[in-house]
Amino acid sequence: MNYLIGAFKRQCDISIIFSDGKTRKKASMKKENGQTVMVPLFQSQENIAGEVIVEPLHGKKVEHNGVKIELLGQIELYFDRGNFYDFTSLVRELDVPGDLYERKTYPFEFSTVEMPYESYSGVNVRLRYILKVTISRNYVSNIVEYQDFLVRNYSPTPTINNSIKMEVGIEDCLHIEFEYNKSKYHLKDVILGKIYFLLVRIKIKNMELEIRRRESTGSGPNTYVETETLAKFELMDGAPVRGESIPIRLFLSPYELTPTYRNTNNKFSVKYFLNLVLLDEEDRRYFKQQEITIYRLQET
């Protein structure tokens, strides 16, 4: 009986240490239990190197069939929780089968790693990158340790960035033109624009601009769409008159935005929309929605 109890005790400690862990920039990541931790931040084509330290506990030997480290990029859809889709999978063998009697350090390196997608944690989907160390063993369960890290990829300023001009109206009652200065914005950008009232025959009492995020996951009958309103910005309080124009100036930096993700690994998309909402005195809502592209600009 004592032998069985001992078989399920953790027999060693495993630490995964990045070689530039003290100097590398870190970012916050929310874990499944709701806790927020700071983890290293990488971008595609970087080297990921460090060392794995294995230390047997209680002075006992650890018999094993080999030690390996994997770098995994995974997507988990919450309607299929527990099933991970690996889009990146790299392996380094650290040790051949044998016995561990004392603390042992294994250096590792993954060179110019292709990490095409950013880390993302949404309503119905999670994209994550991990280092996974496995000590393989006979007859008893393997000893496994994980280390999360985040990936962010940067885009240059678009060479073409057209303005958005649209009209919204109700025949013989309301005619509005609105204009945004561009269609692509970086995460710390400012949305500038104007709204022109060409015809106003209904009593508008309020107008606001919303930023909406639409997350689509799955495909076919298993498609799930979640829309979140991330920001509401009041443009006007009171009735406009014909010929009036309202300026728009909306800073994006206070909001928790991500870049636009289009069909990431054929598993999910994240899109952003500007939603112009008008409310009349009878509480009827009129709105016009326009997609915008969000990108991550290299911080200086």
Coordinates of N, CA and C in Angstrom, one line a residue, residues 34-230:
G34 N -8.5 32.4 -13.3 CA -8.8 33.8 -13.1 C -7.7 34.6 -12.6
Q35 N -6.6 34.0 -12.2 CA -5.4 34.7 -11.8 C -4.7 35.4 -12.9
T36 N -4.1 36.5 -12.7 CA -3.3 37.2 -13.7 C -1.8 37.0 -13.4
V37 N -1.0 36.5 -14.3 CA 0.4 36.4 -14.1 C 1.2 37.1 -15.2
M38 N 2.4 37.4 -14.9 CA 3.3 38.1 -15.9 C 4.2 37.0 -16.6
V39 N 4.1 36.9 -17.9 CA 4.9 35.9 -18.6 C 5.7 36.6 -19.7
P40 N 6.8 35.9 -20.2 CA 7.7 36.5 -21.2 C 6.9 36.8 -22.5
L41 N 7.4 37.8 -23.3 CA 6.7 38.2 -24.5 C 7.7 38.0 -25.7
F42 N 7.2 37.3 -26.7 CA 8.0 37.0 -27.9 C 7.3 37.5 -29.1
Q43 N 8.0 37.5 -30.3 CA 7.3 37.6 -31.6 C 7.9 36.6 -32.5
S44 N 7.2 36.4 -33.6 CA 7.6 35.4 -34.6 C 9.1 35.6 -35.1
Q45 N 9.7 34.4 -35.3 CA 11.1 34.4 -35.8 C 12.1 34.6 -34.8
E46 N 11.7 34.8 -33.5 CA 12.7 34.9 -32.4 C 13.3 33.5 -32.0
N47 N 14.4 33.5 -31.4 CA 15.0 32.3 -30.7 C 14.4 32.2 -29.3
I48 N 14.0 31.0 -29.0 CA 13.5 30.7 -27.6 C 14.5 29.7 -27.0
A49 N 15.2 30.2 -26.0 CA 16.3 29.4 -25.4 C 16.3 29.5 -23.9
G50 N 16.9 28.5 -23.3 CA 17.0 28.6 -21.8 C 17.5 27.3 -21.3
E51 N 17.0 26.9 -20.1 CA 17.4 25.7 -19.5 C 16.3 25.1 -18.7
V52 N 16.3 23.7 -18.6 CA 15.4 23.0 -17.8 C 16.2 22.4 -16.6
I53 N 15.7 22.6 -15.4 CA 16.3 22.1 -14.2 C 15.4 21.1 -13.6
V54 N 15.9 19.8 -13.5 CA 15.2 18.7 -12.9 C 15.9 18.4 -11.5
E55 N 15.1 18.4 -10.5 CA 15.7 18.1 -9.2 C 14.9 17.0 -8.4
P56 N 15.4 15.8 -8.3 CA 14.7 14.7 -7.5 C 14.4 15.2 -6.1
L57 N 13.3 14.8 -5.6 CA 12.9 15.1 -4.2 C 13.3 14.0 -3.2
H58 N 13.5 14.3 -2.0 CA 13.7 13.3 -0.9 C 14.9 12.4 -1.2
G59 N 15.8 12.9 -2.0 CA 17.0 12.1 -2.2 C 16.8 10.8 -2.9
K60 N 15.7 10.6 -3.6 CA 15.4 9.4 -4.2 C 15.7 9.5 -5.7
K61 N 16.0 8.3 -6.3 CA 16.3 8.3 -7.7 C 15.0 8.3 -8.5
V62 N 15.0 8.9 -9.7 CA 13.9 9.0 -10.6 C 14.3 8.2 -11.9
E63 N 13.6 7.0 -12.0 CA 13.8 6.2 -13.2 C 13.0 6.8 -14.4
H64 N 13.6 6.9 -15.6 CA 12.8 7.5 -16.7 C 13.2 6.9 -18.0
N65 N 12.3 7.1 -19.0 CA 12.6 6.7 -20.4 C 13.0 7.8 -21.3
G66 N 13.4 8.9 -20.7 CA 13.8 10.0 -21.5 C 13.2 11.3 -21.1
V67 N 13.9 12.4 -21.4 CA 13.4 13.8 -21.0 C 13.3 14.6 -22.3
K68 N 12.2 15.3 -22.5 CA 12.1 16.1 -23.7 C 11.4 17.4 -23.4
I69 N 11.6 18.4 -24.3 CA 10.9 19.7 -24.2 C 10.2 19.9 -25.5
E70 N 9.0 20.4 -25.5 CA 8.2 20.7 -26.7 C 7.8 22.2 -26.7
L71 N 7.8 22.8 -27.8 CA 7.3 24.1 -28.0 C 6.0 24.0 -28.8
L72 N 4.8 24.3 -28.2 CA 3.5 24.1 -28.8 C 2.8 25.4 -29.0
G73 N 2.2 25.6 -30.2 CA 1.2 26.6 -30.4 C -0.2 25.9 -30.5
Q74 N -1.1 26.3 -29.7 CA -2.4 25.5 -29.6 C -3.6 26.4 -29.7
I75 N -4.7 25.9 -30.3 CA -6.0 26.6 -30.3 C -7.0 25.7 -29.6
E76 N -7.7 26.2 -28.6 CA -8.7 25.5 -27.9 C -10.1 26.2 -28.1
L77 N -11.0 25.5 -28.7 CA -12.4 26.1 -28.8 C -13.2 25.6 -27.6
Y78 N -13.9 26.5 -27.0 CA -14.5 26.2 -25.7 C -15.7 25.3 -25.8
F79 N -16.3 25.2 -27.0 CA -17.4 24.2 -27.2 C -16.8 22.8 -27.4
D80 N -15.5 22.7 -27.5 CA -14.8 21.5 -27.7 C -13.6 21.5 -26.7
R81 N -13.9 21.9 -25.4 CA -12.9 22.1 -24.4 C -12.1 20.8 -24.1
G82 N -10.8 21.0 -24.0 CA -10.0 19.9 -23.7 C -9.3 19.4 -24.9
N83 N -9.8 19.7 -26.1 CA -9.2 19.3 -27.4 C -8.4 20.4 -27.9
F84 N -7.1 20.3 -28.0 CA -6.2 21.3 -28.5 C -5.8 21.0 -29.9
Y85 N -5.8 22.0 -30.8 CA -5.4 21.9 -32.2 C -4.0 22.5 -32.2
D86 N -3.0 21.7 -32.5 CA -1.6 22.2 -32.5 C -1.3 22.7 -33.9
F87 N -0.9 24.0 -34.0 CA -0.5 24.5 -35.3 C 1.0 24.7 -35.4
T88 N 1.6 24.6 -34.2 CA 3.1 24.6 -34.1 C 3.5 23.5 -33.1
S89 N 4.5 22.7 -33.5 CA 4.9 21.6 -32.6 C 6.4 21.3 -32.9
L90 N 7.2 21.7 -32.0 CA 8.7 21.5 -32.1 C 9.1 20.7 -30.9
V91 N 10.1 19.8 -31.1 CA 10.5 18.9 -30.0 C 12.1 18.9 -29.9
R92 N 12.6 18.9 -28.7 CA 14.0 18.7 -28.4 C 14.2 17.6 -27.4
E93 N 14.9 16.6 -27.7 CA 15.2 15.5 -26.7 C 16.3 16.0 -25.8
L94 N 16.1 15.9 -24.5 CA 17.0 16.5 -23.6 C 17.9 15.4 -22.9
D95 N 17.3 14.2 -22.8 CA 18.1 13.1 -22.1 C 17.6 11.7 -22.6
V96 N 18.6 10.8 -22.6 CA 18.2 9.4 -23.0 C 17.7 8.7 -21.7
P97 N 17.1 7.5 -21.9 CA 16.6 6.8 -20.7 C 17.7 6.5 -19.7
G98 N 17.3 6.6 -18.4 CA 18.3 6.4 -17.3 C 17.7 6.7 -16.0
D99 N 18.6 7.0 -15.0 CA 18.2 7.4 -13.7 C 18.7 8.7 -13.3
L100 N 17.9 9.5 -12.6 CA 18.3 10.8 -12.0 C 18.5 10.6 -10.5
Y101 N 19.6 11.0 -10.0 CA 19.9 10.9 -8.6 C 20.0 12.3 -8.0
E102 N 20.4 13.3 -8.8 CA 20.6 14.6 -8.2 C 20.2 15.7 -9.3
R103 N 20.2 16.9 -8.9 CA 19.8 18.1 -9.7 C 20.6 18.0 -11.0
K104 N 19.8 18.2 -12.1 CA 20.5 18.2 -13.5 C 19.9 19.3 -14.3
T105 N 20.8 20.0 -15.1 CA 20.4 21.1 -15.9 C 20.6 20.7 -17.4
Y106 N 19.5 21.0 -18.1 CA 19.5 20.7 -19.6 C 19.3 22.0 -20.3
P107 N 20.3 22.5 -21.1 CA 20.1 23.6 -22.0 C 19.2 23.3 -23.2
F108 N 18.4 24.2 -23.7 CA 17.6 24.0 -24.8 C 17.5 25.3 -25.7
E109 N 17.2 25.1 -27.0 CA 17.1 26.2 -27.9 C 16.2 25.9 -29.1
F110 N 15.2 26.7 -29.3 CA 14.4 26.6 -30.6 C 14.8 27.9 -31.4
S111 N 15.4 27.7 -32.6 CA 15.9 28.9 -33.3 C 14.8 29.4 -34.3
T112 N 14.8 30.7 -34.4 CA 13.9 31.4 -35.4 C 12.6 30.7 -35.5
V113 N 11.8 30.7 -34.4 CA 10.6 29.9 -34.4 C 9.5 30.7 -35.1
E114 N 8.8 30.0 -36.0 CA 7.7 30.5 -36.8 C 6.5 30.5 -35.9
M115 N 6.0 31.7 -35.5 CA 4.8 31.8 -34.6 C 3.9 32.8 -35.3
P116 N 3.1 32.3 -36.3 CA 2.4 33.3 -37.1 C 1.2 33.9 -36.5
Y117 N 0.7 33.4 -35.4 CA -0.5 33.9 -34.8 C -0.2 34.5 -33.4
E118 N -1.0 35.5 -33.0 CA -0.8 36.1 -31.7 C -1.6 35.3 -30.7
S119 N -1.0 35.3 -29.4 CA -1.8 34.8 -28.3 C -3.1 35.5 -28.2
Y120 N -4.1 34.8 -27.8 CA -5.5 35.4 -27.8 C -6.3 34.6 -26.8
S121 N -7.1 35.3 -25.9 CA -8.0 34.7 -25.0 C -9.3 35.4 -25.2
G122 N -10.3 34.7 -25.8 CA -11.6 35.4 -26.1 C -12.7 34.7 -25.3
V123 N -13.9 35.0 -25.8 CA -15.1 34.4 -25.2 C -15.3 32.9 -25.4
N124 N -15.0 32.5 -26.6 CA -15.2 31.1 -27.0 C -13.9 30.4 -27.5
V125 N -12.8 31.0 -27.4 CA -11.6 30.5 -28.0 C -10.3 31.0 -27.3
R126 N -9.3 30.1 -27.3 CA -8.0 30.5 -26.7 C -6.9 30.1 -27.6
L127 N -6.0 30.9 -27.9 CA -4.8 30.6 -28.7 C -3.6 30.8 -27.7
R128 N -2.8 29.8 -27.5 CA -1.7 29.9 -26.5 C -0.5 29.2 -27.0
Y129 N 0.7 29.7 -26.5 CA 2.0 29.1 -26.7 C 2.5 28.6 -25.4
I130 N 3.1 27.4 -25.4 CA 3.6 26.8 -24.1 C 4.9 26.1 -24.4
L131 N 5.8 26.0 -23.4 CA 6.8 25.0 -23.4 C 6.4 23.9 -22.4
K132 N 6.6 22.7 -22.9 CA 6.1 21.5 -22.1 C 7.3 20.5 -22.0
V133 N 7.6 20.3 -20.7 CA 8.7 19.3 -20.4 C 8.0 18.0 -19.9
T134 N 8.5 16.9 -20.5 CA 7.9 15.6 -20.1 C 9.1 14.7 -19.8
I135 N 8.9 14.1 -18.6 CA 9.8 13.0 -18.1 C 9.0 11.7 -18.3
S136 N 9.4 10.9 -19.3 CA 8.6 9.7 -19.6 C 9.0 8.6 -18.6
R137 N 8.0 7.8 -18.1 CA 8.3 6.8 -17.2 C 7.4 5.5 -17.5
N138 N 7.9 4.4 -17.0 CA 7.2 3.1 -17.1 C 6.2 2.9 -16.0
Y139 N 5.1 2.3 -16.2 CA 4.1 1.9 -15.2 C 3.4 3.0 -14.4
V140 N 4.0 4.1 -14.3 CA 3.4 5.2 -13.6 C 3.3 6.4 -14.6
S141 N 2.5 7.4 -14.2 CA 2.3 8.5 -15.1 C 3.5 9.4 -15.3
N142 N 3.6 10.0 -16.5 CA 4.7 10.8 -16.8 C 4.7 12.1 -15.9
I143 N 5.9 12.7 -15.7 CA 6.0 13.9 -15.0 C 6.1 15.0 -16.0
V144 N 5.1 16.0 -15.9 CA 5.0 17.0 -16.9 C 5.0 18.4 -16.2
E145 N 5.6 19.4 -16.9 CA 5.6 20.8 -16.4 C 5.4 21.7 -17.6
Y146 N 4.6 22.8 -17.4 CA 4.3 23.7 -18.5 C 4.8 25.1 -18.1
Q147 N 5.2 25.8 -19.2 CA 5.5 27.2 -19.0 C 4.9 28.0 -20.2
D148 N 4.0 28.9 -19.8 CA 3.3 29.8 -20.8 C 4.2 30.9 -21.2
F149 N 4.0 31.4 -22.5 CA 4.6 32.6 -22.9 C 3.6 33.3 -23.9
L150 N 3.8 34.5 -24.1 CA 2.9 35.3 -25.1 C 3.6 35.6 -26.4
V151 N 2.8 35.7 -27.4 CA 3.4 36.1 -28.7 C 2.5 37.3 -29.2
R152 N 3.2 38.4 -29.6 CA 2.6 39.5 -30.3 C 3.4 39.8 -31.6
N153 N 2.7 40.0 -32.7 CA 3.4 40.3 -33.9 C 3.0 41.7 -34.4
Y154 N 3.9 42.4 -35.0 CA 3.7 43.8 -35.4 C 3.6 44.0 -36.9
S155 N 2.8 45.0 -37.2 CA 2.6 45.3 -38.6 C 3.1 46.7 -39.0
P156 N 3.6 46.9 -40.2 CA 4.0 48.3 -40.6 C 2.8 49.1 -40.8
T157 N 3.0 50.4 -40.9 CA 1.9 51.3 -41.2 C 1.4 51.0 -42.6
P158 N 0.1 50.9 -42.8 CA -0.4 50.5 -44.1 C -0.1 51.6 -45.2
T159 N 0.3 51.2 -46.4 CA 0.6 52.2 -47.4 C -0.7 52.8 -48.0
I160 N -1.8 52.0 -48.0 CA -3.1 52.5 -48.4 C -4.0 52.4 -47.2
N161 N -4.6 53.6 -46.9 CA -5.6 53.6 -45.8 C -6.7 54.6 -46.1
N162 N -7.7 54.1 -46.8 CA -8.7 55.0 -47.3 C -9.7 55.5 -46.2
S163 N -10.2 56.6 -46.4 CA -11.2 57.1 -45.4 C -12.5 56.4 -45.7
I164 N -13.4 56.5 -44.7 CA -14.7 55.8 -44.8 C -15.8 56.9 -44.9
K165 N -16.6 56.8 -46.0 CA -17.7 57.8 -46.1 C -19.0 57.0 -46.4
M166 N -20.0 57.2 -45.6 CA -21.2 56.5 -45.7 C -22.4 57.4 -45.4
E167 N -23.6 57.0 -45.9 CA -24.8 57.7 -45.7 C -25.8 56.8 -45.0
V168 N -26.6 57.3 -44.1 CA -27.6 56.6 -43.4 C -28.9 57.5 -43.4
G169 N -30.0 56.9 -43.7 CA -31.2 57.7 -43.8 C -32.5 56.9 -43.8
I170 N -33.6 57.7 -43.5 CA -34.9 57.2 -43.6 C -35.6 58.1 -44.5
E171 N -36.3 57.6 -45.5 CA -36.8 58.4 -46.6 C -37.7 59.5 -46.0
D172 N -37.4 60.8 -46.4 CA -38.1 62.0 -46.1 C -38.1 62.3 -44.6
C173 N -37.3 61.6 -43.8 CA -37.3 61.9 -42.4 C -35.9 62.2 -41.9
L174 N -34.9 61.5 -42.4 CA -33.5 61.6 -41.8 C -32.5 61.3 -42.9
H175 N -31.5 62.2 -43.0 CA -30.4 61.9 -44.0 C -29.1 62.4 -43.3
I176 N -28.2 61.5 -43.1 CA -27.0 61.8 -42.4 C -25.8 61.2 -43.2
E177 N -24.8 62.0 -43.3 CA -23.5 61.5 -43.9 C -22.5 61.4 -42.8
F178 N -21.7 60.3 -42.7 CA -20.7 60.3 -41.7 C -19.4 59.9 -42.4
E179 N -18.3 60.4 -41.8 CA -17.0 60.3 -42.5 C -16.0 60.0 -41.4
Y180 N -15.2 58.9 -41.5 CA -14.0 58.6 -40.6 C -12.8 58.8 -41.4
N181 N -11.7 59.3 -40.8 CA -10.5 59.7 -41.5 C -9.8 58.6 -42.1
K182 N -9.9 57.3 -41.6 CA -9.3 56.2 -42.3 C -10.0 54.9 -41.9
S183 N -9.6 53.8 -42.5 CA -10.3 52.5 -42.2 C -9.4 51.5 -41.5
K184 N -8.1 51.9 -41.3 CA -7.2 51.0 -40.5 C -6.6 51.8 -39.4
Y185 N -6.6 51.2 -38.2 CA -6.2 52.0 -37.0 C -5.2 51.1 -36.2
H186 N -4.2 51.6 -35.7 CA -3.4 50.9 -34.7 C -4.0 51.0 -33.3
L187 N -3.5 50.1 -32.4 CA -4.1 49.9 -31.1 C -4.1 51.2 -30.3
K188 N -3.2 52.1 -30.5 CA -3.1 53.4 -29.7 C -3.6 54.6 -30.6
D189 N -4.3 54.3 -31.6 CA -4.7 55.4 -32.6 C -5.8 56.2 -32.0
V190 N -6.2 57.2 -32.8 CA -7.3 58.1 -32.6 C -8.3 58.1 -33.8
I191 N -9.5 57.8 -33.5 CA -10.5 57.9 -34.6 C -11.0 59.3 -34.7
L192 N -10.8 59.9 -35.9 CA -11.3 61.3 -36.2 C -12.3 61.2 -37.3
G193 N -13.3 62.0 -37.2 CA -14.3 62.1 -38.2 C -15.3 63.2 -38.0
K194 N -16.3 63.2 -38.9 CA -17.4 64.2 -38.8 C -18.7 63.5 -39.2
I195 N -19.8 64.1 -38.6 CA -21.1 63.6 -39.0 C -21.9 64.9 -39.4
Y196 N -22.5 64.7 -40.6 CA -23.3 65.9 -41.2 C -24.7 65.5 -41.2
F197 N -25.6 66.4 -40.7 CA -27.0 66.3 -40.8 C -27.6 67.0 -42.0
L198 N -28.0 66.3 -43.0 CA -28.5 66.9 -44.2 C -30.0 67.1 -44.2
L199 N -30.7 66.2 -43.5 CA -32.1 66.3 -43.3 C -32.5 65.7 -42.0
V200 N -33.3 66.5 -41.2 CA -33.7 66.1 -39.8 C -35.2 66.4 -39.7
R201 N -36.0 65.4 -39.8 CA -37.5 65.6 -39.5 C -38.0 64.7 -38.4
I202 N -37.1 64.1 -37.7 CA -37.5 63.4 -36.5 C -36.6 63.9 -35.4
K203 N -37.2 63.8 -34.2 CA -36.5 64.5 -33.0 C -35.5 63.5 -32.4
I204 N -34.2 63.8 -32.8 CA -33.1 63.0 -32.2 C -32.7 63.5 -30.9
K205 N -32.7 62.7 -29.8 CA -32.3 63.2 -28.5 C -30.9 62.7 -28.1
N206 N -30.3 61.7 -28.8 CA -29.0 61.3 -28.3 C -28.3 60.5 -29.5
M207 N -27.0 60.7 -29.6 CA -26.2 59.9 -30.6 C -24.9 59.5 -30.0
E208 N -24.6 58.2 -30.2 CA -23.3 57.7 -29.6 C -22.6 56.8 -30.6
L209 N -21.3 56.6 -30.4 CA -20.5 55.8 -31.3 C -20.0 54.6 -30.4
E210 N -20.2 53.4 -30.9 CA -19.8 52.2 -30.2 C -18.6 51.5 -30.9
I211 N -17.7 50.9 -30.2 CA -16.7 50.0 -30.7 C -17.2 48.6 -30.4
R212 N -17.4 47.8 -31.4 CA -17.8 46.4 -31.2 C -16.8 45.4 -31.7
R213 N -16.7 44.3 -30.9 CA -15.8 43.2 -31.3 C -16.7 42.0 -31.6
R214 N -16.4 41.4 -32.8 CA -17.2 40.2 -33.1 C -16.3 39.0 -33.3
E215 N -16.4 38.0 -32.4 CA -15.6 36.8 -32.5 C -16.4 35.7 -33.0
S216 N -15.9 35.1 -34.1 CA -16.6 33.9 -34.8 C -15.7 32.7 -34.6
T217 N -16.2 31.6 -34.1 CA -15.5 30.4 -33.9 C -16.2 29.2 -34.6
G218 N -15.4 28.2 -35.0 CA -16.0 27.0 -35.6 C -16.4 27.2 -37.0
S219 N -17.1 26.3 -37.5 CA -17.6 26.3 -38.9 C -18.9 25.5 -39.0
G220 N -19.6 25.8 -40.1 CA -20.9 25.0 -40.3 C -21.8 25.1 -39.2
P221 N -22.4 24.0 -38.8 CA -23.4 24.0 -37.7 C -22.8 24.4 -36.3
N222 N -21.5 24.2 -36.2 CA -20.8 24.6 -35.0 C -20.1 25.9 -35.0
T223 N -20.8 26.9 -35.7 CA -20.3 28.3 -35.7 C -20.9 29.0 -34.6
Y224 N -20.1 29.7 -33.8 CA -20.5 30.5 -32.7 C -20.1 31.9 -32.9
V225 N -21.0 32.9 -32.8 CA -20.6 34.3 -32.9 C -20.9 35.0 -31.6
E226 N -20.0 35.7 -31.1 CA -20.2 36.6 -29.9 C -19.8 38.0 -30.2
T227 N -20.7 38.9 -29.9 CA -20.4 40.3 -30.2 C -20.4 41.1 -28.8
E228 N -19.3 41.8 -28.6 CA -19.1 42.6 -27.4 C -19.1 44.0 -27.7
T229 N -19.7 44.8 -26.9 CA -19.6 46.3 -27.0 C -18.5 46.7 -26.1
L230 N -17.4 47.2 -26.6 CA -16.2 47.5 -25.8 C -16.2 48.9 -25.3

